[in-house]
Short mmCIF file of C-alpha atoms in Angstrom, two decimals:
data_model
loop_
_atom_site.label_atom_id
_atom_site.label_comp_id
_atom_site.label_asym_id
_atom_site.label_seq_id
_atom_site.Cartn_x
_atom_site.Cartn_y
_atom_site.Cartn_z
CA MET A 1 104.71 -29.74 116.37
CA ALA A 2 102.77 -29.77 118.68
CA ALA A 3 105.23 -30.14 122.45
CA PHE A 4 106.00 -33.11 123.54
CA ALA A 5 102.88 -33.05 127.26
CA ASP A 6 102.86 -34.98 130.42
CA LEU A 7 99.72 -34.75 131.54
CA ASN A 8 100.96 -36.34 134.33
CA VAL A 9 103.45 -35.47 137.51
CA PRO A 10 102.11 -36.55 140.48
CA TYR A 11 101.65 -33.72 143.27
CA LEU A 12 103.68 -35.12 146.34
CA ASP A 13 103.16 -34.02 149.40
CA ASP A 14 107.69 -32.34 149.46
CA PRO A 15 107.27 -29.74 147.20
CA ARG A 16 111.41 -30.31 145.92
CA ALA A 17 110.04 -34.17 145.54
CA THR A 18 107.27 -32.02 142.79
CA GLU A 19 110.11 -29.41 141.41
CA LYS A 20 113.04 -32.75 140.85
CA LEU A 21 110.66 -34.59 139.27
CA VAL A 22 109.39 -31.58 136.96
CA SER A 23 112.95 -31.54 135.93
CA LYS A 24 113.68 -34.29 134.68
CA ALA A 25 110.60 -34.01 132.79
CA VAL A 26 111.80 -31.26 131.31
CA LYS A 27 115.59 -32.77 130.96
CA LEU A 28 114.19 -35.48 128.95
CA GLY A 29 113.01 -33.31 126.51
CA PHE A 30 108.95 -32.64 128.16
CA GLU A 31 107.90 -28.98 127.76
CA THR A 32 104.08 -28.51 128.20
CA ILE A 33 103.36 -30.81 132.01
CA ALA A 34 100.68 -30.56 133.79
CA ILE A 35 100.39 -31.17 137.29
CA CYS A 36 97.77 -33.57 139.40
CA LYS A 37 96.56 -33.58 142.66
CA THR A 38 94.40 -37.18 142.97
CA TYR A 39 91.20 -36.41 145.03
CA ARG A 40 91.37 -38.78 148.96
CA PHE A 41 87.67 -38.40 149.84
CA GLN A 42 87.45 -39.24 154.09
CA ASN A 43 90.69 -38.49 154.31
CA GLU A 44 92.06 -34.99 152.96
CA CYS A 45 88.44 -34.10 151.83
CA GLY A 46 88.13 -31.22 153.15
CA LYS A 47 92.02 -29.81 152.47
CA GLU A 48 91.79 -30.12 149.18
CA THR A 49 89.08 -28.29 148.97
CA ARG A 50 90.68 -25.70 150.43
CA LYS A 51 93.51 -25.08 148.53
CA GLY A 52 91.16 -25.56 145.35
CA LYS A 53 88.90 -22.31 146.19
CA GLY A 54 92.53 -20.66 146.36
CA LYS A 55 94.09 -21.52 143.01
CA GLY A 56 90.27 -20.42 141.23
CA LYS A 57 91.64 -17.62 142.68
CA ASP A 58 94.11 -16.64 141.44
CA ARG A 59 93.16 -18.88 137.72
CA ALA A 60 93.16 -15.27 135.57
CA SER A 61 96.99 -15.06 136.26
CA LEU A 62 97.43 -18.39 134.71
CA SER A 63 98.82 -20.49 137.96
CA PRO A 64 96.31 -22.32 138.89
CA ILE A 65 98.33 -24.29 141.54
CA ASN A 66 100.43 -21.92 143.84
CA TRP A 67 102.63 -21.69 141.80
CA ASP A 68 105.55 -20.43 144.98
CA VAL A 69 105.68 -23.33 146.89
CA PHE A 70 108.12 -23.90 143.91
CA PRO A 71 110.63 -21.49 143.07
CA ALA A 72 112.40 -23.50 141.57
CA ILE A 73 110.46 -24.64 138.79
CA GLN A 74 109.11 -20.74 138.12
CA ALA A 75 112.85 -20.15 137.26
CA MET A 76 112.54 -22.83 134.85
CA LYS A 77 109.78 -21.48 133.06
CA ASN A 78 112.09 -17.94 133.34
CA LYS A 79 114.42 -19.02 131.43
CA ASN A 80 112.46 -21.16 128.49
CA PRO A 81 109.58 -19.67 127.14
CA ARG A 82 108.14 -23.36 125.57
CA LEU A 83 107.62 -24.15 129.43
CA LYS A 84 103.84 -24.94 129.66
CA PHE A 85 102.55 -25.96 133.39
CA TYR A 86 99.26 -26.90 134.32
CA SER A 87 97.30 -28.41 137.40
CA ARG A 88 95.52 -31.00 137.32
CA ILE A 89 93.40 -33.21 139.78
CA THR A 90 92.37 -37.01 139.25
CA ILE A 91 88.99 -38.44 140.74
CA PRO A 92 88.91 -41.22 141.97
CA LEU A 93 84.62 -42.70 141.62
CA ASP A 94 83.74 -45.45 143.66
CA ASP A 95 80.27 -44.03 143.86
CA GLN A 96 77.57 -43.06 142.87
CA ASN A 97 76.97 -40.26 145.78
CA GLN A 98 80.77 -38.93 145.05
CA ILE A 99 79.79 -37.19 141.88
CA HIS A 100 77.69 -33.91 142.22
CA PRO A 101 79.67 -32.47 145.60
CA VAL A 102 83.09 -33.20 144.27
CA PHE A 103 82.11 -31.17 140.99
CA THR A 104 80.75 -28.18 142.04
CA GLU A 105 83.91 -27.88 144.61
CA VAL A 106 87.07 -28.50 141.46
CA GLY A 107 85.08 -27.50 138.32
CA ASN A 108 86.77 -25.10 137.83
CA ALA A 109 90.11 -24.70 140.33
CA PHE A 110 91.55 -27.07 138.24
CA ASP A 111 93.34 -26.76 133.96
CA ILE A 112 92.24 -30.41 133.87
CA VAL A 113 89.65 -33.21 135.81
CA ALA A 114 90.16 -36.69 134.86
CA VAL A 115 88.18 -39.52 136.49
CA GLN A 116 89.05 -42.83 137.25
CA PRO A 117 85.86 -45.22 138.02
CA THR A 118 85.45 -48.21 138.86
CA THR A 119 82.90 -49.53 137.77
CA GLU A 120 80.83 -50.67 134.72
CA LYS A 121 78.39 -48.14 134.80
CA LEU A 122 80.06 -44.71 136.75
CA PHE A 123 82.28 -45.37 133.28
CA GLN A 124 79.60 -45.26 130.92
CA GLN A 125 78.35 -42.48 133.70
CA ALA A 126 81.85 -40.60 132.81
CA CYS A 127 82.16 -41.96 129.30
CA LYS A 128 78.74 -39.65 128.12
CA SER A 129 77.36 -36.73 130.30
CA LEU A 130 80.32 -35.56 133.11
CA ASP A 131 81.81 -33.03 132.37
CA ILE A 132 85.58 -34.08 132.71
CA ASP A 133 88.55 -34.29 129.93
CA ILE A 134 90.24 -37.44 130.86
CA ILE A 135 88.85 -40.75 131.80
CA SER A 136 92.15 -43.10 133.99
CA LEU A 137 91.76 -45.92 133.89
CA ASP A 138 93.77 -48.58 137.10
CA MET A 139 95.69 -49.92 135.00
CA THR A 140 98.01 -52.31 137.70
CA ARG A 141 94.92 -54.77 138.46
CA ARG A 142 92.11 -55.98 135.64
CA LEU A 143 89.54 -54.18 134.86
CA PRO A 144 86.62 -55.27 137.39
CA PHE A 145 84.38 -54.38 133.79
CA TYR A 146 84.17 -55.30 129.98
CA LEU A 147 84.36 -51.89 127.07
CA LYS A 148 81.83 -51.06 125.49
CA PHE A 149 82.93 -49.88 121.73
CA PRO A 150 79.06 -47.50 122.25
CA THR A 151 80.57 -46.25 125.62
CA VAL A 152 83.92 -45.69 124.89
CA HIS A 153 82.80 -44.22 121.30
CA ALA A 154 80.62 -42.00 122.74
CA ALA A 155 83.48 -40.57 125.33
CA ILE A 156 85.22 -39.96 121.57
CA GLU A 157 82.57 -38.27 120.38
CA ARG A 158 82.65 -35.90 123.13
CA GLY A 159 86.58 -35.67 122.47
CA VAL A 160 86.70 -36.53 126.16
CA HIS A 161 90.30 -38.92 126.11
CA PHE A 162 91.75 -41.87 127.33
CA GLU A 163 95.72 -42.02 129.70
CA ILE A 164 97.32 -44.58 129.71
CA MET A 165 99.65 -44.10 132.65
CA TYR A 166 103.61 -46.14 131.49
CA SER A 167 104.94 -46.18 134.99
CA THR A 168 103.54 -48.37 136.99
CA ALA A 169 104.81 -51.51 133.84
CA LEU A 170 108.15 -50.12 134.52
CA ARG A 171 106.95 -52.17 139.45
CA SER A 172 106.35 -55.10 138.06
CA THR A 173 105.62 -58.30 136.11
CA SER A 174 102.63 -58.93 136.69
CA GLU A 175 101.42 -55.48 136.66
CA ARG A 176 103.07 -55.14 133.00
CA THR A 177 101.27 -57.99 131.89
CA GLN A 178 98.19 -55.56 133.34
CA LEU A 179 99.09 -52.54 132.07
CA LEU A 180 100.11 -53.75 128.59
CA SER A 181 96.25 -55.67 128.42
CA ILE A 182 93.78 -53.24 128.96
CA ALA A 183 95.64 -50.19 126.79
CA LEU A 184 96.09 -52.97 123.87
CA ASP A 185 91.98 -53.72 124.55
CA LEU A 186 91.73 -50.10 124.53
CA VAL A 187 93.31 -49.21 121.21
CA VAL A 188 90.98 -51.60 119.71
CA PHE A 189 87.53 -50.28 121.56
CA THR A 190 89.13 -46.54 120.99
CA LYS A 191 91.01 -47.42 117.36
CA GLY A 192 94.19 -44.81 118.91
CA LYS A 193 92.12 -42.59 118.71
CA ASN A 194 91.92 -39.97 121.95
CA ILE A 195 94.84 -42.13 123.70
CA ILE A 196 97.24 -40.10 125.43
CA MET A 197 100.20 -41.15 126.99
CA SER A 198 101.48 -40.53 130.60
CA SER A 199 104.00 -40.90 133.55
CA GLY A 200 102.56 -40.22 136.73
CA ALA A 201 106.07 -41.85 138.25
CA GLU A 202 106.42 -41.30 141.53
CA ASN A 203 109.79 -41.85 141.27
CA GLU A 204 112.40 -40.11 138.79
CA LEU A 205 113.71 -43.47 136.73
CA ASP A 206 110.33 -43.74 136.15
CA PHE A 207 109.88 -41.87 133.74
CA ARG A 208 111.11 -41.87 129.94
CA GLY A 209 112.76 -39.82 127.17
CA PRO A 210 109.42 -39.16 124.43
CA TYR A 211 110.60 -41.37 121.97
CA ASP A 212 111.08 -44.62 123.79
CA LEU A 213 107.44 -43.49 124.43
CA VAL A 214 106.25 -43.71 120.60
CA ASN A 215 108.72 -46.59 120.81
CA LEU A 216 106.42 -48.28 123.65
CA GLY A 217 103.02 -47.10 121.66
CA LEU A 218 103.49 -49.85 118.98
CA LEU A 219 103.78 -52.73 121.81
CA PHE A 220 100.77 -51.06 122.12
CA ASN A 221 99.73 -51.49 118.52
CA PHE A 222 99.34 -48.67 117.84
CA LYS A 223 101.06 -47.19 114.37
CA GLU A 224 103.44 -45.19 114.24
CA GLU A 225 101.76 -41.54 113.84
CA GLN A 226 99.26 -42.60 116.51
CA SER A 227 101.51 -43.34 118.86
CA LYS A 228 102.91 -39.97 119.02
CA ALA A 229 99.78 -38.05 118.70
CA ALA A 230 99.32 -39.92 122.21
CA ILE A 231 101.81 -37.46 123.28
CA THR A 232 101.29 -34.71 121.40
CA LYS A 233 99.08 -33.72 119.94
CA ASN A 234 96.07 -35.23 121.93
CA CYS A 235 98.01 -33.68 125.26
CA ARG A 236 96.94 -30.39 123.00
CA ALA A 237 93.61 -31.79 122.60
CA VAL A 238 93.06 -32.27 126.14
CA LEU A 239 94.40 -28.88 127.13
CA PHE A 240 92.01 -27.09 124.54
CA HIS A 241 88.73 -29.97 125.83
CA SER A 242 89.57 -28.32 129.48
CA GLU A 243 89.77 -24.68 128.23
CA ALA A 244 86.37 -25.06 125.98
CA ARG A 245 85.60 -26.24 129.46
CA ARG A 246 86.28 -24.02 131.98
CA GLY A 247 85.81 -21.10 129.74
CA ALA A 248 82.88 -20.86 128.02
CA GLU A 249 79.41 -22.77 128.87
CA ARG A 250 77.52 -22.18 125.45
CA SER A 251 79.16 -20.55 123.28
CA VAL A 252 82.07 -21.61 120.77
CA ILE A 253 84.99 -18.55 120.68
CA SER A 254 86.86 -17.65 123.65
CA GLY A 255 89.31 -14.61 124.50
CA LYS A 256 91.78 -13.57 126.10
CA LEU A 257 93.35 -9.45 127.09
CA LEU A 258 97.08 -9.45 126.22
CA PRO A 259 98.94 -7.49 128.24
CA GLN A 260 100.19 -4.36 125.12
CA HIS A 261 96.54 -3.92 124.19
CA ALA A 262 95.03 -3.86 128.06
CA ASN A 263 94.53 0.19 127.82
CA GLU A 264 92.73 -0.20 123.83
CA GLU A 265 89.15 -1.87 124.66
CA THR A 266 88.76 -2.67 120.95
CA GLU A 267 91.67 -4.40 120.70
CA ALA A 268 91.44 -5.70 124.24
CA ILE A 269 89.81 -9.34 122.31
CA THR A 270 91.62 -11.76 120.71
CA MET A 271 90.95 -15.00 119.83
CA GLU A 272 93.12 -17.84 121.88
CA THR A 273 92.23 -20.12 120.06
CA CYS A 274 92.63 -19.79 117.05
CA SER A 275 96.31 -17.09 117.50
CA GLU A 276 96.97 -20.59 117.52
CA ASP A 277 95.56 -22.79 115.46
CA GLU A 278 95.55 -20.59 112.04
CA ALA A 279 93.85 -17.50 111.66
CA SER A 280 91.74 -18.48 108.83
CA LYS A 281 90.12 -20.80 110.96
CA GLY A 282 88.31 -18.16 112.89
CA ASP A 283 85.37 -17.60 110.22
CA ASP A 284 84.72 -21.48 109.98
CA HIS A 285 84.13 -20.74 114.24
CA GLN A 286 81.82 -18.09 113.79
CA LYS A 287 79.92 -18.87 111.82
CA GLU A 288 79.06 -21.93 114.25
CA ALA A 289 78.58 -19.84 116.47
CA THR A 290 75.53 -17.49 115.05
CA GLY A 291 74.71 -20.86 113.33
CA ASP A 292 73.94 -22.74 116.44
CA GLY A 293 75.05 -19.76 119.28
CA ASP A 294 71.13 -21.10 121.62
CA ASN A 295 71.87 -25.19 121.52
CA GLY A 296 71.97 -24.94 125.15
CA ASP A 297 73.78 -29.22 125.27
CA ASP A 298 76.80 -29.75 127.04
CA ASN A 299 77.73 -32.32 124.51
CA TYR A 300 78.13 -29.43 122.05
CA GLU A 301 80.79 -27.91 122.96
CA PRO A 302 83.87 -30.64 123.42
CA THR A 303 83.22 -31.84 119.93
CA LYS A 304 83.50 -27.86 118.42
CA LYS A 305 86.58 -28.20 120.21
CA LYS A 306 88.31 -31.32 118.78
CA ALA A 307 86.95 -29.68 115.44
CA LYS A 308 89.54 -27.26 115.83
CA VAL A 309 92.43 -30.06 116.71
CA MET B 1 126.31 -59.69 98.06
CA VAL B 2 123.04 -57.16 100.41
CA ARG B 3 124.58 -56.92 103.67
CA PHE B 4 123.54 -57.64 107.30
CA LYS B 5 121.59 -54.00 108.35
CA ARG B 6 122.08 -53.13 111.17
CA ARG B 7 120.10 -50.82 113.22
CA TYR B 8 122.77 -49.23 116.22
CA LEU B 9 121.03 -47.12 119.70
CA LEU B 10 123.24 -44.72 121.62
CA VAL B 11 121.23 -44.92 124.89
CA GLU B 12 122.43 -43.04 127.75
CA ILE B 13 122.61 -44.59 130.66
CA SER B 14 121.08 -42.47 134.04
CA PHE B 15 121.35 -42.87 137.44
CA LYS B 16 119.46 -41.53 140.63
CA ASP B 17 120.07 -37.45 141.07
CA GLY B 18 122.14 -37.52 138.41
CA ARG B 19 125.68 -40.05 139.74
CA VAL B 20 128.05 -41.57 137.42
CA ASP B 21 128.78 -45.41 137.53
CA ASP B 22 132.32 -46.86 136.47
CA LYS B 23 131.26 -49.91 136.81
CA ILE B 24 129.40 -49.99 134.39
CA ALA B 25 130.67 -52.15 131.71
CA THR B 26 130.51 -54.17 128.58
CA ARG B 27 129.44 -56.45 129.53
CA LEU B 28 127.73 -56.16 131.65
CA ILE B 29 125.37 -53.63 129.56
CA TYR B 30 124.75 -57.14 127.47
CA ASP B 31 123.59 -59.17 130.01
CA THR B 32 121.18 -55.81 131.53
CA VAL B 33 119.60 -55.80 127.88
CA LYS B 34 119.56 -59.29 127.24
CA ASN B 35 118.61 -60.03 130.78
CA ALA B 36 115.15 -57.42 129.92
CA VAL B 37 114.81 -58.45 126.45
CA LYS B 38 113.13 -62.35 127.95
CA ASP B 39 111.70 -60.92 130.68
CA SER B 40 109.21 -58.30 127.79
CA HIS B 41 108.99 -60.47 125.30
CA GLY B 42 110.37 -64.04 126.26
CA ASP B 43 111.35 -66.88 124.52
CA TYR B 44 110.19 -65.83 120.62
CA GLY B 45 111.93 -62.35 121.10
CA MET B 46 114.74 -63.75 122.81
CA ALA B 47 115.73 -65.53 119.89
CA CYS B 48 115.20 -62.87 117.71
CA VAL B 49 117.88 -60.83 118.86
CA ALA B 50 119.64 -63.00 120.52
CA ARG B 51 122.05 -63.98 117.52
CA SER B 52 122.26 -59.43 116.54
CA LEU B 53 122.39 -58.43 119.60
CA GLN B 54 125.54 -56.62 120.39
CA VAL B 55 126.90 -54.31 122.79
CA LYS B 56 129.20 -51.54 120.62
CA TYR B 57 130.99 -48.53 122.88
CA VAL B 58 130.27 -48.20 126.60
CA ASN B 59 132.29 -44.86 127.72
CA PRO B 60 131.07 -45.37 132.26
CA VAL B 61 132.22 -42.18 132.67
CA THR B 62 129.10 -40.57 130.70
CA GLY B 63 127.20 -42.89 130.84
CA MET B 64 127.01 -43.80 127.04
CA ALA B 65 126.69 -46.86 125.58
CA PHE B 66 126.17 -48.81 121.55
CA ILE B 67 123.09 -51.41 121.20
CA ALA B 68 123.86 -53.09 117.61
CA CYS B 69 121.26 -55.59 116.89
CA SER B 70 119.71 -56.38 113.49
CA ARG B 71 117.33 -53.62 111.50
CA ASP B 72 114.02 -56.16 111.21
CA TYR B 73 114.26 -56.13 115.73
CA TYR B 74 115.94 -53.24 116.87
CA ARG B 75 112.34 -52.20 118.49
CA MET B 76 111.42 -54.76 120.24
CA VAL B 77 115.19 -54.17 120.99
CA TRP B 78 113.88 -50.71 122.49
CA SER B 79 111.14 -51.63 124.04
CA ALA B 80 113.05 -53.99 126.39
CA LEU B 81 115.55 -51.25 127.27
CA THR B 82 112.67 -49.26 128.41
CA PHE B 83 111.88 -51.66 130.97
CA ILE B 84 114.39 -51.78 132.28
CA ARG B 85 114.97 -50.54 135.81
CA THR B 86 117.90 -51.34 137.82
CA ILE B 87 121.63 -53.29 136.54
CA THR B 88 122.55 -55.73 138.69
CA PHE B 89 125.81 -55.64 139.62
CA LYS B 90 127.70 -57.80 141.40
CA LYS B 91 124.37 -59.39 143.13
CA THR B 92 123.13 -55.90 143.74
CA ALA B 93 120.78 -53.69 141.77
CA ILE B 94 121.38 -50.14 141.29
CA PRO B 95 118.11 -48.19 140.14
CA CYS B 96 118.95 -46.79 136.69
CA MET B 97 117.10 -45.19 133.49
CA PHE B 98 117.53 -46.28 130.31
CA ARG B 99 116.99 -44.02 127.79
CA VAL B 100 117.52 -44.06 123.85
CA LEU B 101 119.19 -40.58 122.59
CA HIS B 102 119.89 -41.12 118.07
CA VAL B 103 119.29 -44.14 116.40
CA GLY B 104 121.72 -44.82 113.13
CA GLY B 105 122.08 -47.19 110.51
CA THR B 106 125.98 -46.98 111.01
CA LEU B 107 127.71 -46.53 113.75
CA VAL B 108 130.21 -43.03 112.35
CA SER B 109 126.45 -41.46 111.87
CA CYS B 110 126.26 -42.03 115.24
CA GLN B 111 129.76 -40.64 116.77
CA LYS B 112 128.76 -37.70 114.97
CA PHE B 113 125.67 -37.80 116.94
CA LEU B 114 127.19 -38.01 119.80
CA ILE B 115 129.67 -35.50 119.24
CA ARG B 116 127.23 -32.97 118.40
CA HIS B 117 125.09 -34.64 121.61
CA ASN B 118 128.60 -33.98 124.76
CA LYS B 119 128.82 -30.34 122.67
CA SER B 120 125.86 -29.50 123.22
CA GLN B 121 125.78 -30.57 126.30
CA LEU B 122 128.91 -29.47 127.44
CA LEU B 123 127.49 -25.58 126.06
CA GLN B 124 124.58 -25.62 128.83
CA LEU B 125 127.44 -26.51 131.18
CA LEU B 126 129.17 -23.42 130.32
CA GLN B 127 125.87 -21.70 130.97
CA GLN B 128 125.19 -22.68 134.69
CA CYS B 129 128.33 -22.03 135.91
CA LYS B 130 129.13 -19.64 138.55
CA THR B 131 132.41 -18.60 139.29
CA PRO B 132 135.36 -17.90 135.98
CA ALA B 133 137.39 -20.29 136.80
CA GLU B 134 134.85 -23.35 135.88
CA ARG B 135 133.41 -20.85 132.86
CA GLN B 136 137.53 -20.96 131.78
CA LYS B 137 137.66 -24.53 132.76
CA ILE B 138 135.13 -25.90 130.55
CA SER B 139 135.61 -23.63 127.42
CA LYS B 140 138.93 -24.96 127.44
CA THR B 141 137.53 -28.77 126.84
CA ILE B 142 135.55 -26.56 124.08
CA LYS B 143 138.49 -25.28 122.28
CA LYS B 144 139.97 -28.94 122.96
CA ALA B 145 136.80 -30.97 122.05
CA GLU B 146 137.08 -28.15 118.62
CA GLU B 147 140.33 -29.58 118.14
CA TYR B 148 139.10 -32.67 117.29
CA GLU B 149 136.32 -32.39 115.63
CA VAL B 150 138.14 -32.09 111.69
CA PRO B 151 138.79 -35.36 111.47
CA LEU B 152 135.43 -36.50 111.48
CA ASP B 153 135.82 -35.57 107.97
CA PRO B 154 136.10 -39.84 106.66
CA LYS B 155 138.99 -39.30 104.64
CA LYS B 156 140.63 -39.06 107.49
CA ARG B 157 139.04 -41.18 109.17
CA LYS B 158 142.54 -43.51 110.66
CA ILE B 159 143.71 -40.20 112.16
CA PHE B 160 140.16 -39.88 113.94
CA SER B 161 138.68 -43.38 115.29
CA SER B 162 143.08 -42.53 117.05
CA THR B 163 141.75 -39.39 118.87
CA ALA B 164 139.26 -38.31 118.82
CA VAL B 165 137.65 -42.21 121.87
CA LYS B 166 139.88 -39.06 123.96
CA ILE B 167 137.72 -35.94 123.44
CA LEU B 168 134.80 -38.00 125.88
CA PRO B 169 136.72 -38.47 129.11
CA ASP B 170 137.44 -35.29 128.97
CA GLU B 171 134.35 -33.56 129.56
CA GLU B 172 133.52 -35.99 132.23
CA ASP B 173 134.26 -34.35 135.28
CA PHE B 174 132.13 -31.33 134.49
CA ASP B 175 129.24 -34.37 134.00
CA SER B 176 129.34 -35.54 136.94
CA ASN B 177 129.31 -32.02 138.88
#
């Protein structure tokens, strides 16, 4: 069973506050946590970019956000090796022109890339072609467009996931109604697949325990199994998808040096994805790799990843 | 004759910064839950739940409570619990969080779980201890708690009901630290 995951813990300006949020999430039983930054276009564009590049450099050590700011998180990690921390960026999209410059800057600097489209056209683009992991819809207001089956289906085919951020539902009755209606819609269109639930909580008390969330999912018309998958399996799928997006261009197998074998070049490469899954599947991937090796289509990659998970 | 099937939700109520509030009482929690059900499920939900909703036990020091309701509608109560943000006490709203730790079919099974949970919590505290004095204090309570474990045997239930409850207040001093 995959561990419980919360892929949206906001990155607050005060590192202590962020640490507090993270420790609360860990206390509730989440083991995979992504710290999320929101990209702001006008105000802090330059600043964010610089930070992003810095993170890109030390990606090799698997610490994308400069974790030095969070000593408590490091301590937690040492204490419990099962905890995993990732970095994520959410980009609100309002305009077609924004897309290109942003993605060239951000692309590889963060583990997970999410977008928040506000128009139908951008939503379509996000579903069909953008190189992202999560589509997060603004659930505090009415959706400015209708979801359409082909569009949503395209996203599912590519392995892109939709996000339900539940913390807004706790704020007021109207926002709760809004979130429920959009979430219900989303579940109808996706048939309960490819949805993740995440907190986005800016306050310690906005978190909820994993089993509470599973139960909450039943309100969205999830089936029990899907509801649980929304905070376990699907989150893992997002991480695999992001790994595929960043690490490997037009390839299926990615490898990582294990520390103990670092000097022996022959044994150096292990199939990372296979170690996560059953090793027997590795053979299948090999075949696929040789068969479709020259397939340059972007859509090719994510579907493969999805199949693995 | 079939008995009326219930579910018991073991709920942990936590406040900001891990503080403890000993003002919470059975009645207060009952009202809060009832209002929450009304808010999130409306009149229909209220009608389904109202007859069977009960707060069986509250421990203000550990912030634990047993909430009972009929088995058919416990999901409704549960989802209402997740939407609770504040407890209103004498017109001041205190921000809080409800978290369901366990769902059981009988009170005894819940009680067993609660004791196990408290024990593991104590062990965690023991690991976090820095001074030997603290360590001693906590290991003492753990020993004490172990003494009460035997009466959990259903045959000796009579003793159990009179003594086991004492376990909880003892540990609490540490929870609040």
